mmCIF file of C-alpha atoms in Angstrom:
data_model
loop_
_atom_site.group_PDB
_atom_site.id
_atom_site.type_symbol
_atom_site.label_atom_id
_atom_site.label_comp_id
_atom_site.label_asym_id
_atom_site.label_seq_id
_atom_site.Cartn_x
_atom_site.Cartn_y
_atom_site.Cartn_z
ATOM 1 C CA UNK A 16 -2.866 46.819 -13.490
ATOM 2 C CA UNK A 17 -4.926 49.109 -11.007
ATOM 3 C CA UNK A 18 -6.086 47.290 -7.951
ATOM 4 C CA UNK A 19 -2.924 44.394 -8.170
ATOM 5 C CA UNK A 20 0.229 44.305 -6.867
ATOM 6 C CA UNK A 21 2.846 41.985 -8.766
ATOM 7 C CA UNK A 22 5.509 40.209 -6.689
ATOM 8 C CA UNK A 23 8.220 42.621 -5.620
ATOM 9 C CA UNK A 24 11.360 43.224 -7.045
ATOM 10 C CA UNK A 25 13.037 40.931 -4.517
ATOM 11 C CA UNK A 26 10.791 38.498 -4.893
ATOM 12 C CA UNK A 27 11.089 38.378 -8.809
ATOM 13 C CA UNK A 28 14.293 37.677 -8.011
ATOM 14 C CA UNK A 29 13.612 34.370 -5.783
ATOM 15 C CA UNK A 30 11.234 33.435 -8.600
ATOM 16 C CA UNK A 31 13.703 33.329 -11.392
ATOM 17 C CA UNK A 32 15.820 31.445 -9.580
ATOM 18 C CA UNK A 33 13.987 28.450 -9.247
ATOM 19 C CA UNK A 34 10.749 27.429 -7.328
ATOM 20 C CA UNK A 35 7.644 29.122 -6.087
ATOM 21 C CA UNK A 36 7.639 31.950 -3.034
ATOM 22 C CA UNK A 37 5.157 30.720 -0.361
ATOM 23 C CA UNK A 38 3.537 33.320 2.490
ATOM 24 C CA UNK A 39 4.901 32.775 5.860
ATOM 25 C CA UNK A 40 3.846 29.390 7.482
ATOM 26 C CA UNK A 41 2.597 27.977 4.570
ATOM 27 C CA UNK A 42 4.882 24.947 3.778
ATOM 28 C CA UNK A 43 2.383 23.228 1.597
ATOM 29 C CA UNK A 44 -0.570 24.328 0.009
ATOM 30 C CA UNK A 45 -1.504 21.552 -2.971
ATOM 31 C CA UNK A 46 -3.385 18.494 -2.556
ATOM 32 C CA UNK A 47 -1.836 15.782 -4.038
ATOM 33 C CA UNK A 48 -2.454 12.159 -4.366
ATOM 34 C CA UNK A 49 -0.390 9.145 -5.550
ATOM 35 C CA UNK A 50 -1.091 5.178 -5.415
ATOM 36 C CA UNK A 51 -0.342 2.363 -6.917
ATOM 37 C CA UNK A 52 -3.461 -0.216 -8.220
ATOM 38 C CA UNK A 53 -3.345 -3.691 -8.569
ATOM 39 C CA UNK A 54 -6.166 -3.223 -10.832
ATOM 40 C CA UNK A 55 -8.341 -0.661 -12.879
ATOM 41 C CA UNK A 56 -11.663 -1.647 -14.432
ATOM 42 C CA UNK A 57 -14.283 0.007 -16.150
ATOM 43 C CA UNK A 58 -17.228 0.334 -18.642
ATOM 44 C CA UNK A 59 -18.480 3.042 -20.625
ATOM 45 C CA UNK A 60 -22.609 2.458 -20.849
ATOM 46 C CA UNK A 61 -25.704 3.829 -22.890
ATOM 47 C CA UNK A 62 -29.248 4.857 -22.261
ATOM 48 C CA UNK A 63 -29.075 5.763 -17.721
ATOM 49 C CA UNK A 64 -30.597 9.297 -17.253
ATOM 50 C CA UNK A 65 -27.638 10.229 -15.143
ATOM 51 C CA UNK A 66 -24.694 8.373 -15.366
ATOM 52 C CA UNK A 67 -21.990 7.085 -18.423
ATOM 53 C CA UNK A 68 -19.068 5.265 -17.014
ATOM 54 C CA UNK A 69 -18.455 3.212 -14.035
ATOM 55 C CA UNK A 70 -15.171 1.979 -13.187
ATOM 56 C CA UNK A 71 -12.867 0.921 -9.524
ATOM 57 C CA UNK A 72 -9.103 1.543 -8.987
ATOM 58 C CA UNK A 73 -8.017 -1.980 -6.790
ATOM 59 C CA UNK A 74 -5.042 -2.825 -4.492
ATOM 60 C CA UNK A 75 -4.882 -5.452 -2.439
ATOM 61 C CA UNK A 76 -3.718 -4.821 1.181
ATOM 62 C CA UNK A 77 -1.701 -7.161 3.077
ATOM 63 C CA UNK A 78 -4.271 -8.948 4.224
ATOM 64 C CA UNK A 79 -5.303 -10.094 0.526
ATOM 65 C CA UNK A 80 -8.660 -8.036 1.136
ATOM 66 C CA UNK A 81 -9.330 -5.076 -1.662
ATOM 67 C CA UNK A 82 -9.217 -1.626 -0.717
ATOM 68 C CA UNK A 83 -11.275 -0.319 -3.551
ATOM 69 C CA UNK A 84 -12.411 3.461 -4.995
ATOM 70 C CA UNK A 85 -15.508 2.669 -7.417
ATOM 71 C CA UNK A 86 -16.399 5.647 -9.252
ATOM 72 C CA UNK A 87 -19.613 6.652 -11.364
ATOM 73 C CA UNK A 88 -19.534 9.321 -13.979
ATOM 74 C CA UNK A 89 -22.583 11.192 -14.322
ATOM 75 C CA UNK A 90 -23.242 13.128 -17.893
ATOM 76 C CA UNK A 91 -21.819 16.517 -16.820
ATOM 77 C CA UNK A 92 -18.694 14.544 -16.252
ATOM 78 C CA UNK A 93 -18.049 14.881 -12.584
ATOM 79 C CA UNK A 94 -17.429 12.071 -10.345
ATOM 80 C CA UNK A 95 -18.602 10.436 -7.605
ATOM 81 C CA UNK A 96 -16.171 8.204 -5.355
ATOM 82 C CA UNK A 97 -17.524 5.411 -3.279
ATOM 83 C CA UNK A 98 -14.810 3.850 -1.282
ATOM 84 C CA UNK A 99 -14.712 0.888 1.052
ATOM 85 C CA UNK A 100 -11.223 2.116 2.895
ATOM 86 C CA UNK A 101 -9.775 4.351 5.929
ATOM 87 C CA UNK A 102 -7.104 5.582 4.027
ATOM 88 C CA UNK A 103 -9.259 6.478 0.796
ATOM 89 C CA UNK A 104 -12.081 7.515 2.649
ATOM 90 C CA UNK A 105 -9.472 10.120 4.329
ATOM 91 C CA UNK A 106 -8.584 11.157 1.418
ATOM 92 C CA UNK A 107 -11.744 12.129 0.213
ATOM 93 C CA UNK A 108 -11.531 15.009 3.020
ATOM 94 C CA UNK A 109 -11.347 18.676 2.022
ATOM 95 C CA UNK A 110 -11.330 18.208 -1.676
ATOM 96 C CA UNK A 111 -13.921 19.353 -4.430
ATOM 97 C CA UNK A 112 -15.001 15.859 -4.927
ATOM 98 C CA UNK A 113 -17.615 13.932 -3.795
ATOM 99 C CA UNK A 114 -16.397 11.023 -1.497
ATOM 100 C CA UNK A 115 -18.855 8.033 0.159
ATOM 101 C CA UNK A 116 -18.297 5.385 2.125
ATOM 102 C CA UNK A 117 -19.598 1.775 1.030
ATOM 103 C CA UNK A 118 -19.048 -1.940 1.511
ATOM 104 C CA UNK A 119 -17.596 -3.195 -1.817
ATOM 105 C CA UNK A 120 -18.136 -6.937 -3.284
ATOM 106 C CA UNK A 121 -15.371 -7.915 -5.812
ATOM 107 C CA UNK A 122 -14.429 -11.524 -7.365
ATOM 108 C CA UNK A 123 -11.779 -11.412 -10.172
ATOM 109 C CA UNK A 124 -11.490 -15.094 -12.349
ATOM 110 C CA UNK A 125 -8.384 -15.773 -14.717
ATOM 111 C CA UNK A 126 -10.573 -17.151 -17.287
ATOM 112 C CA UNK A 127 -8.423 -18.864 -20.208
ATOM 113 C CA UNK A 128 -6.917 -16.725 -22.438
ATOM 114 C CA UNK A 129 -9.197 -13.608 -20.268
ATOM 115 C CA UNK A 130 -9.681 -12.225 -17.128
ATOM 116 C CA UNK A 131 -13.477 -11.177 -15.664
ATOM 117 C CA UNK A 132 -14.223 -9.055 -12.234
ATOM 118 C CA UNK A 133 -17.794 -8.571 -10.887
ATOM 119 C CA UNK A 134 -17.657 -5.536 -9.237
ATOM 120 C CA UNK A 135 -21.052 -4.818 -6.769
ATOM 121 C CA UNK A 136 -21.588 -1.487 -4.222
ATOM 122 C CA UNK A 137 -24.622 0.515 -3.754
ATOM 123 C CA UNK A 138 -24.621 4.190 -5.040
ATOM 124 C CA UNK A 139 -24.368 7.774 -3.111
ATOM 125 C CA UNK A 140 -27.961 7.243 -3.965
ATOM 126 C CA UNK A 141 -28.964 3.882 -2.603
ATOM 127 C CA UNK A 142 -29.032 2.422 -5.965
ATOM 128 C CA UNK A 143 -27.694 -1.179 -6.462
ATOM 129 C CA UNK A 144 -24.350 -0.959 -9.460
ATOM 130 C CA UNK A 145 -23.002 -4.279 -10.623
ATOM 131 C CA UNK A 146 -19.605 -4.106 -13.273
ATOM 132 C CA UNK A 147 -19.594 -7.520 -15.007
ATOM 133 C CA UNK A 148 -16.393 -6.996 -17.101
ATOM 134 C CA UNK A 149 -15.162 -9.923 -19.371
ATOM 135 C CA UNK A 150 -12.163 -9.296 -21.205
ATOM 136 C CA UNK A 151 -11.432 -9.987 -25.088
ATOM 137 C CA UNK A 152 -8.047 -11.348 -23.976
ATOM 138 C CA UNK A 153 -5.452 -11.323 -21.227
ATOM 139 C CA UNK A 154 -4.017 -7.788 -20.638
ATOM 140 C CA UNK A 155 -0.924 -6.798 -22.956
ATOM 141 C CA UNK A 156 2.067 -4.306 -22.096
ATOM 142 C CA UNK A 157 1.791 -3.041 -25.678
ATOM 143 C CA UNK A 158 -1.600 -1.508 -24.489
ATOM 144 C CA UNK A 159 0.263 -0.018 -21.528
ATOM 145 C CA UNK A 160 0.768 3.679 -21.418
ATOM 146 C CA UNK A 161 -0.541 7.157 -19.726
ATOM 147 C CA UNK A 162 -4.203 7.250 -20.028
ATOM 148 C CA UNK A 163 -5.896 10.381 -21.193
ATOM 149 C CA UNK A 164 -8.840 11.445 -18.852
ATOM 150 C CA UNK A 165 -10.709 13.017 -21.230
ATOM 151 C CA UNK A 166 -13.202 15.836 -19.810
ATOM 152 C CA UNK A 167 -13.596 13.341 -16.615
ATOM 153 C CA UNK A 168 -13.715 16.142 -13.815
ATOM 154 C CA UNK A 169 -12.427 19.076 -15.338
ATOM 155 C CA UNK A 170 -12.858 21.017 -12.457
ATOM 156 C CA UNK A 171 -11.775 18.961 -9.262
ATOM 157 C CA UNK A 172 -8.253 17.401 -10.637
ATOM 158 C CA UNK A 173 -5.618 16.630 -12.413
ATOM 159 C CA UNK A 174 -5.524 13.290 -12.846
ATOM 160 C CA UNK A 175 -2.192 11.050 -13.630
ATOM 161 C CA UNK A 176 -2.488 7.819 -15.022
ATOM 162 C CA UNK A 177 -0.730 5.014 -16.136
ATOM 163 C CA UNK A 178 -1.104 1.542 -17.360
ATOM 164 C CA UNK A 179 1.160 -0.810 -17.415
ATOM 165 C CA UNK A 180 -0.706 -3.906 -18.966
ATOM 166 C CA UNK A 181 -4.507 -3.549 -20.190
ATOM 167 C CA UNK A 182 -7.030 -4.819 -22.574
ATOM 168 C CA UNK A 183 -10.481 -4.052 -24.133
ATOM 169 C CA UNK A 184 -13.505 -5.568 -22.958
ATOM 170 C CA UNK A 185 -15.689 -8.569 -24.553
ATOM 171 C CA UNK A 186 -19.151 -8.548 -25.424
ATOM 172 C CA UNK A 187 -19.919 -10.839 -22.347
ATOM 173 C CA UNK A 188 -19.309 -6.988 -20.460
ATOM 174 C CA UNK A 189 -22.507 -5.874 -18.412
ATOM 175 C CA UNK A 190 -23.584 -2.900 -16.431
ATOM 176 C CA UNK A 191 -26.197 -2.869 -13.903
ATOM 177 C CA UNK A 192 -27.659 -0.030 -11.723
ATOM 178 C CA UNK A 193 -30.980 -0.303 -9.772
ATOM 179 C CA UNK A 194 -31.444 -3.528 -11.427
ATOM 180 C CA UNK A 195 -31.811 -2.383 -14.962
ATOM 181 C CA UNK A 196 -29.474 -3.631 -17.717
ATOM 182 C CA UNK A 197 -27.671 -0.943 -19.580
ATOM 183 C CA UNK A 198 -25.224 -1.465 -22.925
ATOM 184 C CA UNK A 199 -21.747 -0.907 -23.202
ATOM 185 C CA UNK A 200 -21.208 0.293 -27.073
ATOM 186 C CA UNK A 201 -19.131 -1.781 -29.262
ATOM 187 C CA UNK A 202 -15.784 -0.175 -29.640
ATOM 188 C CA UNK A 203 -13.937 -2.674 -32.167
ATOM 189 C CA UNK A 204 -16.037 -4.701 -35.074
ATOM 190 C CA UNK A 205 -13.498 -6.730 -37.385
ATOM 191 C CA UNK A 206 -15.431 -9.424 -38.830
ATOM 192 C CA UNK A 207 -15.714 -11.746 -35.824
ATOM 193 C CA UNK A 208 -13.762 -10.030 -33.175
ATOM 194 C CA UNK A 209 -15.925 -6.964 -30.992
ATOM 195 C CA UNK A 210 -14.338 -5.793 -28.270
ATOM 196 C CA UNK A 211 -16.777 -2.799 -26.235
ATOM 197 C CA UNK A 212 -15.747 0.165 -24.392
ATOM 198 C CA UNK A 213 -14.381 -1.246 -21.368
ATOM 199 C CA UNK A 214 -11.186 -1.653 -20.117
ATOM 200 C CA UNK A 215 -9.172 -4.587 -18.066
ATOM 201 C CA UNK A 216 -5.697 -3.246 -16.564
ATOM 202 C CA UNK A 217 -3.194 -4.955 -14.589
ATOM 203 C CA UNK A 218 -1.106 -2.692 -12.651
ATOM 204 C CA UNK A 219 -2.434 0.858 -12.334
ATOM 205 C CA UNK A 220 -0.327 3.978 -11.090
ATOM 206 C CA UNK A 221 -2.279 7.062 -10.024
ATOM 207 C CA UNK A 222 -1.663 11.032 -9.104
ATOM 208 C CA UNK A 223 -3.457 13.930 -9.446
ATOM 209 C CA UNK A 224 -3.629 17.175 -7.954
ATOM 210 C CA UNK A 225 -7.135 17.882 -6.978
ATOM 211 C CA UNK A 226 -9.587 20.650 -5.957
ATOM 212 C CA UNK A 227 -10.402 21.527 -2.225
ATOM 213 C CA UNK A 228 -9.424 23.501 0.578
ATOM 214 C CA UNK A 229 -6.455 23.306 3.154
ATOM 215 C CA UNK A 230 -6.912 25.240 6.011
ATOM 216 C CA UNK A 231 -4.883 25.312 9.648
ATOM 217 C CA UNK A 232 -3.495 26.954 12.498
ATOM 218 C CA UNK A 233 0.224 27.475 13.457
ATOM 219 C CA UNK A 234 1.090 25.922 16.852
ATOM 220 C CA UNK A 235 4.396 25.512 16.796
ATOM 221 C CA UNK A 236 7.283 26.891 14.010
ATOM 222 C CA UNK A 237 10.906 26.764 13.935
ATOM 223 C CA UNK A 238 13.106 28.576 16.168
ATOM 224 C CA UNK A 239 15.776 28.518 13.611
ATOM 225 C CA UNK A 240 16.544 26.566 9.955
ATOM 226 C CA UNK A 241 18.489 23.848 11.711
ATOM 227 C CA UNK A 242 17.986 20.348 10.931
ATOM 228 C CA UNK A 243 14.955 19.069 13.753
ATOM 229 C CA UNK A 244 13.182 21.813 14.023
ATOM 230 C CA UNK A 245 9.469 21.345 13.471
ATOM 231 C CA UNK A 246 6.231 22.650 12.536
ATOM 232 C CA UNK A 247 3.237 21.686 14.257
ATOM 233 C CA UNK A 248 -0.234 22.590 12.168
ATOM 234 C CA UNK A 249 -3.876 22.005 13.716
ATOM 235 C CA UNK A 250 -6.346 21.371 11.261
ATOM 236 C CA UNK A 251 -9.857 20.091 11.408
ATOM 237 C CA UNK A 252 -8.454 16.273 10.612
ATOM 238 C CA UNK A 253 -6.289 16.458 13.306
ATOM 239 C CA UNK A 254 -2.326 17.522 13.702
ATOM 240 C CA UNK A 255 0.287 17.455 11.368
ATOM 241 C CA UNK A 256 3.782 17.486 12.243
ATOM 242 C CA UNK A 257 6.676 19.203 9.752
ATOM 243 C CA UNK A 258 10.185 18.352 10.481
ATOM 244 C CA UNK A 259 13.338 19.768 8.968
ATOM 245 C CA UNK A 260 15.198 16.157 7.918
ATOM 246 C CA UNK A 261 18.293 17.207 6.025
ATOM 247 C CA UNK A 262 19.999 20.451 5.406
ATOM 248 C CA UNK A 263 22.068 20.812 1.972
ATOM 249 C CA UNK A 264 25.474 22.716 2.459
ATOM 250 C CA UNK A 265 24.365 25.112 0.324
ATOM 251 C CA UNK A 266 21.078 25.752 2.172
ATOM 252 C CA UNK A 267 18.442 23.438 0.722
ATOM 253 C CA UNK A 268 16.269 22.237 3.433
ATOM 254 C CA UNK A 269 14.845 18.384 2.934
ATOM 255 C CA UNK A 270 11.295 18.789 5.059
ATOM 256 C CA UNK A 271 9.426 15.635 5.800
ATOM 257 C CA UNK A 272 5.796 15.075 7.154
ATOM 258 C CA UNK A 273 5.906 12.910 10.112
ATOM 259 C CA UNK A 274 2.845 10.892 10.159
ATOM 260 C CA UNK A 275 3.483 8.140 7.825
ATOM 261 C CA UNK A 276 1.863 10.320 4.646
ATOM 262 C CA UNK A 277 4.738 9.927 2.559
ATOM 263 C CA UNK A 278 4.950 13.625 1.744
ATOM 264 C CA UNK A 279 8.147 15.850 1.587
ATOM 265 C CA UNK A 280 9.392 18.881 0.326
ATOM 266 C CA UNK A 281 12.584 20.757 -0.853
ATOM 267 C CA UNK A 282 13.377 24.291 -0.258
ATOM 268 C CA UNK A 283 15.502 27.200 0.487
ATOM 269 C CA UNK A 284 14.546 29.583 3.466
ATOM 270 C CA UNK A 285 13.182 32.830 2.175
ATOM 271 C CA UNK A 286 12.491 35.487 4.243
ATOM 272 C CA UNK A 287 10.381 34.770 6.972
ATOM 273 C CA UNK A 288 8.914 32.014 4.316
ATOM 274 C CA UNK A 289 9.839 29.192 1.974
ATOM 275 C CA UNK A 290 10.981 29.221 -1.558
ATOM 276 C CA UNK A 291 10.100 25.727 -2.614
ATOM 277 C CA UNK A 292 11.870 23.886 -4.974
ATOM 278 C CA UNK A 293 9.782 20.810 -5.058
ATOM 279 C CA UNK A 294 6.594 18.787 -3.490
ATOM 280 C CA UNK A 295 6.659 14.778 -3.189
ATOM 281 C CA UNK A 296 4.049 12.490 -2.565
ATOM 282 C CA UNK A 297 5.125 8.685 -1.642
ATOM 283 C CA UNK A 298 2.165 5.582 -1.646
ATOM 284 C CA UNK A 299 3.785 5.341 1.872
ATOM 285 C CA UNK A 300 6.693 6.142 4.289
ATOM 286 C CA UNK A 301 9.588 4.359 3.538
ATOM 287 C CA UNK A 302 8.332 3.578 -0.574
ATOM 288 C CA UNK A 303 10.281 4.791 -3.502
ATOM 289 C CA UNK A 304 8.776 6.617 -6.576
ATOM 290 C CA UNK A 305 5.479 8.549 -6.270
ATOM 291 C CA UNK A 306 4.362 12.059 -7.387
ATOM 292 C CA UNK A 307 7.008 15.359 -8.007
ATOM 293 C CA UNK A 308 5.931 18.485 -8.632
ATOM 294 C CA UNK A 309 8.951 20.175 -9.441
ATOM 295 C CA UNK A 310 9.736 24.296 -10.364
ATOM 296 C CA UNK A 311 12.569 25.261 -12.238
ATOM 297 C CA UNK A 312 14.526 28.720 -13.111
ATOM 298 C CA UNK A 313 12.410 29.730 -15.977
ATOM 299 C CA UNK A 314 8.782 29.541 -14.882
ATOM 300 C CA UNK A 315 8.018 26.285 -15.403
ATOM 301 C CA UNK A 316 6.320 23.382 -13.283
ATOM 302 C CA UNK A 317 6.595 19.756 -13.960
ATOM 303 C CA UNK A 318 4.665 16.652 -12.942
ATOM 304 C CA UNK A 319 5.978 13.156 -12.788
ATOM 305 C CA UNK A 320 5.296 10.145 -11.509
ATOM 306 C CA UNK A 321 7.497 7.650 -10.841
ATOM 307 C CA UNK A 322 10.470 9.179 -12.659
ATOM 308 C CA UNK A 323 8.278 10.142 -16.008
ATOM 309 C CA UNK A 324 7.335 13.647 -16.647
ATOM 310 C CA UNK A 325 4.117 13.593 -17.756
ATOM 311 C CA UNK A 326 2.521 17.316 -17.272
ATOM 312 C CA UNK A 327 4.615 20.377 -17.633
ATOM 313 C CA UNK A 328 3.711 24.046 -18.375
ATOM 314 C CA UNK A 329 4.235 27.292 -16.707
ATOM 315 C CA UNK A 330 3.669 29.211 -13.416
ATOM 316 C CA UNK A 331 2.901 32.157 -11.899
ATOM 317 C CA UNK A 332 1.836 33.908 -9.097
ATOM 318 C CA UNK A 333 0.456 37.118 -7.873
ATOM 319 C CA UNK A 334 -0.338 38.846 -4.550
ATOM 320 C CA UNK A 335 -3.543 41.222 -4.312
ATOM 321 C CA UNK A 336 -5.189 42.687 -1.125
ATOM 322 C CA UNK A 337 -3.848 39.871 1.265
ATOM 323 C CA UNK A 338 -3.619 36.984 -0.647
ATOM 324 C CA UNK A 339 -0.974 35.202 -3.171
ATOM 325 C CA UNK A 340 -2.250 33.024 -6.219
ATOM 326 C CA UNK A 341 -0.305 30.442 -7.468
ATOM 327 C CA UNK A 342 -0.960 29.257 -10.970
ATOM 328 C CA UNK A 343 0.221 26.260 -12.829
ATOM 329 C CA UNK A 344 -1.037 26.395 -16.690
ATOM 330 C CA UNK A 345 -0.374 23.339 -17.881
ATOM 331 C CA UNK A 346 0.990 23.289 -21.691
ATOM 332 C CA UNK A 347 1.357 19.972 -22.558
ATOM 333 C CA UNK A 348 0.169 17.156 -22.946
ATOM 334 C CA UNK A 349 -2.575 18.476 -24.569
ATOM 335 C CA UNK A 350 -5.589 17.063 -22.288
ATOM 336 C CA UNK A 351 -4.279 18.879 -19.387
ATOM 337 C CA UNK A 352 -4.229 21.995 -21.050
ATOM 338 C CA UNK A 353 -7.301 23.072 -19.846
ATOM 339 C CA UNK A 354 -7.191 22.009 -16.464
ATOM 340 C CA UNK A 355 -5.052 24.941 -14.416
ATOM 341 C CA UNK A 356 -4.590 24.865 -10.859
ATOM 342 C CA UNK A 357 -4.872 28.194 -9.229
ATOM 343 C CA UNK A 358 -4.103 28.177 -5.400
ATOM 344 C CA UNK A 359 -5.241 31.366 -3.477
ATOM 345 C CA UNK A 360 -4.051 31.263 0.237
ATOM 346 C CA UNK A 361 -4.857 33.771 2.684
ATOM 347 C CA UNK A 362 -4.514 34.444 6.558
ATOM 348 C CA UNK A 363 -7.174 35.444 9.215
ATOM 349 C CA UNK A 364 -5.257 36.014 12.585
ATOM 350 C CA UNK A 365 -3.763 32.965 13.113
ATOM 351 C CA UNK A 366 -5.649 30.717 10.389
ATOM 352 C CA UNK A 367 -3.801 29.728 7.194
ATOM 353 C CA UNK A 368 -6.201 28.850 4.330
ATOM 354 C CA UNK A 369 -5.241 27.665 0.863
ATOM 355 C CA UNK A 370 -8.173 27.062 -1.712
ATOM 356 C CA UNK A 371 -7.425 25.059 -4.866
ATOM 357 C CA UNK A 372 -9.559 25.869 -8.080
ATOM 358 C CA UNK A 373 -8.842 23.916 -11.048
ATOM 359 C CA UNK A 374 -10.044 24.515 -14.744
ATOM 360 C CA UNK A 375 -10.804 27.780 -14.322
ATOM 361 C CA UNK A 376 -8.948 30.823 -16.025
ATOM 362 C CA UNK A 377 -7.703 33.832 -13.921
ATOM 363 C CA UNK A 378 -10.106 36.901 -14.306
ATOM 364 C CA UNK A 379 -9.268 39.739 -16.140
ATOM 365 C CA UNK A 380 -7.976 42.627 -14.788
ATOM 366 C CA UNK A 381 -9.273 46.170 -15.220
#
């Protein structure tokens, strides 16, 4: 293929072996995302000019208070995130997603037998949204399971999602945005139970990988492969600290972020790089379970979350005119097909920049 150069020999080596070859100083180039909900509501609605869904991912902090990401979906399918948190707000940074910052009312009742939640924020546009869910019954583990996004976002992430108890919701279900009424279509008629398309879940567990940009500069890299030895990146949010945690007798290096983000990684030095066998995101330091993104020996990726494999497929990378692409074509299950990440990172000088794409096919080669 005239104008691209595959990886090497050697490196086709390191690839069948297991994990992905990264440049030099680039320890971690996907944005991923992982936390665990209290509570996920939301309502499908009819007859807005702009928007079809509404819904809010809820945990309570330790202060009983919500930290809560409402999100509206607009008819093209992408999303817009209004958040009422540091910590989500920050994560809203650098990715291919809109993010805004709100105050957020919420009051959940345990009504007999049901549960409601009023959910109230103002839009990215100013306009007043009010989610008046009433359940058709209290949530059951039989209607636990991984959601399927649908064509939610196809082209900023890769969402993960599980339920682990959830019901529909009752025709007592309302949506509200700049003060207008709008329905929520009857999903279930048999003879005198309707339940609408809405949904009530308790406990909600979340990943993705999504779209965006990670970009930094070098400041301080390892002397040697020895266990405390540390990377030091500056980025425009600030400094991130790497630090070599654990080294495996037979080389494996256990690499953990130091600022509480819950991220770590696994891999073998490579060259003046890293061949990485696998990427972890934690809800927090110190917390078991969270997000793997694990490569094996035969060109394959997988993506779990907490223990259960839920998106695998293959990968693949290339390096043309300065820059390596990392691809991860999802092949099951079959809603994530169409959503592949492609990471392109690059180097000016000094500056390390990886830029995510997702849902978007690699272009053919002359």
């Amino acid at each position: 293929m005239r104008g691209q150069e595959l990886i090497s020999t050697p490196e086709k080596r390191a690839v069948s072996e297991a994990g992905i070859v990264l440049p030099p100083d680039l320890l971690q180039p996907f944005l991923l995302r992982f936390r665990r909900e209290d509570l996920h509501i939301m309502a499908f609605f009819s007859g807005h000019p702009d928007y079809e869904a509404v819904e809010a991912m809820i945990r309570y902090r330790e202060d009983g208070t919500p930290a809560i990401r409402a999100i509206l979906t607009r008819h093209d399918q992408s999303q817009i995130d209004h958040v009422n948190d540091d910590e989500l707000s920050a994560e809203g940074q650098s990715v291919a997603r809109q993010t805004c910052r709100r105050d957020i009312a919420l009051a959940v009742d345990a009504v007999p037998g049901r549960r409601h939640a009023r959910l109230e924020f103002d839009s990215h546009a100013g306009e007043p949204v009010v989610l008046d869910i009433t359940s058709v019954g209290e949530p059951d583990p039989g209607r636990g399971g991984v959601s399927d996004p649908g064509s939610h976002s196809p082209n900023s992430s890769l969402p993960l999602m599980r339920r682990r108890a959830s019901t529909l919701a009752g025709p007592q279900t309302a949506v509200f945005v700049g003060g207008t009424h709008f329905q929520v279509p009857v999903k279930i008629r048999s003879g005198p139970f309707v339940a609408h398309e809405g949904y009530f879940t308790e406990g909600h567990t979340f990943g993705a990988i999504r779209a965006g940009t990670i970009g930094y500069r070098v400041k301080t890299r390892p002397a040697r492969m020895a266990v405390g030895e540390r990377w030091i990146l500056d980025s425009a949010d600030g400094a991130m600290a790497y630090r070599i945690a654990n080294r495996d007798p037979d080389g494996r290096l256990h690499i953990t972020r130091d600022d509480g983000a819950g991220e770590s990684i696994e891999a073998f030095a490579h060259r003046d790089g890293l061949r990485v066998m696998r990427i972890r995101k934690l809800a927090g330091e110190g917390l078991k379970g969270g997000l793997d993104l694990a490569f094996d020996n035969a060109g394959r990726f997988s993506l779990a979350m907490e223990g259960e494999t839920i998106v695998s497929g293959s990968v693949e990378e290339k390096r043309q005119a300065g820059t390596t692409v990392i691809a991860l074509s999802p092949t099951q299950p079959d809603w994530a097909v169409a959503r592949q990440i492609r990471v392109t990172s690059s180097r000016n000088g000094d500056r390390l920049t990886a830029v995510t794409t997702i849902g978007r096919s690699w272009p053919a080669q002359g």
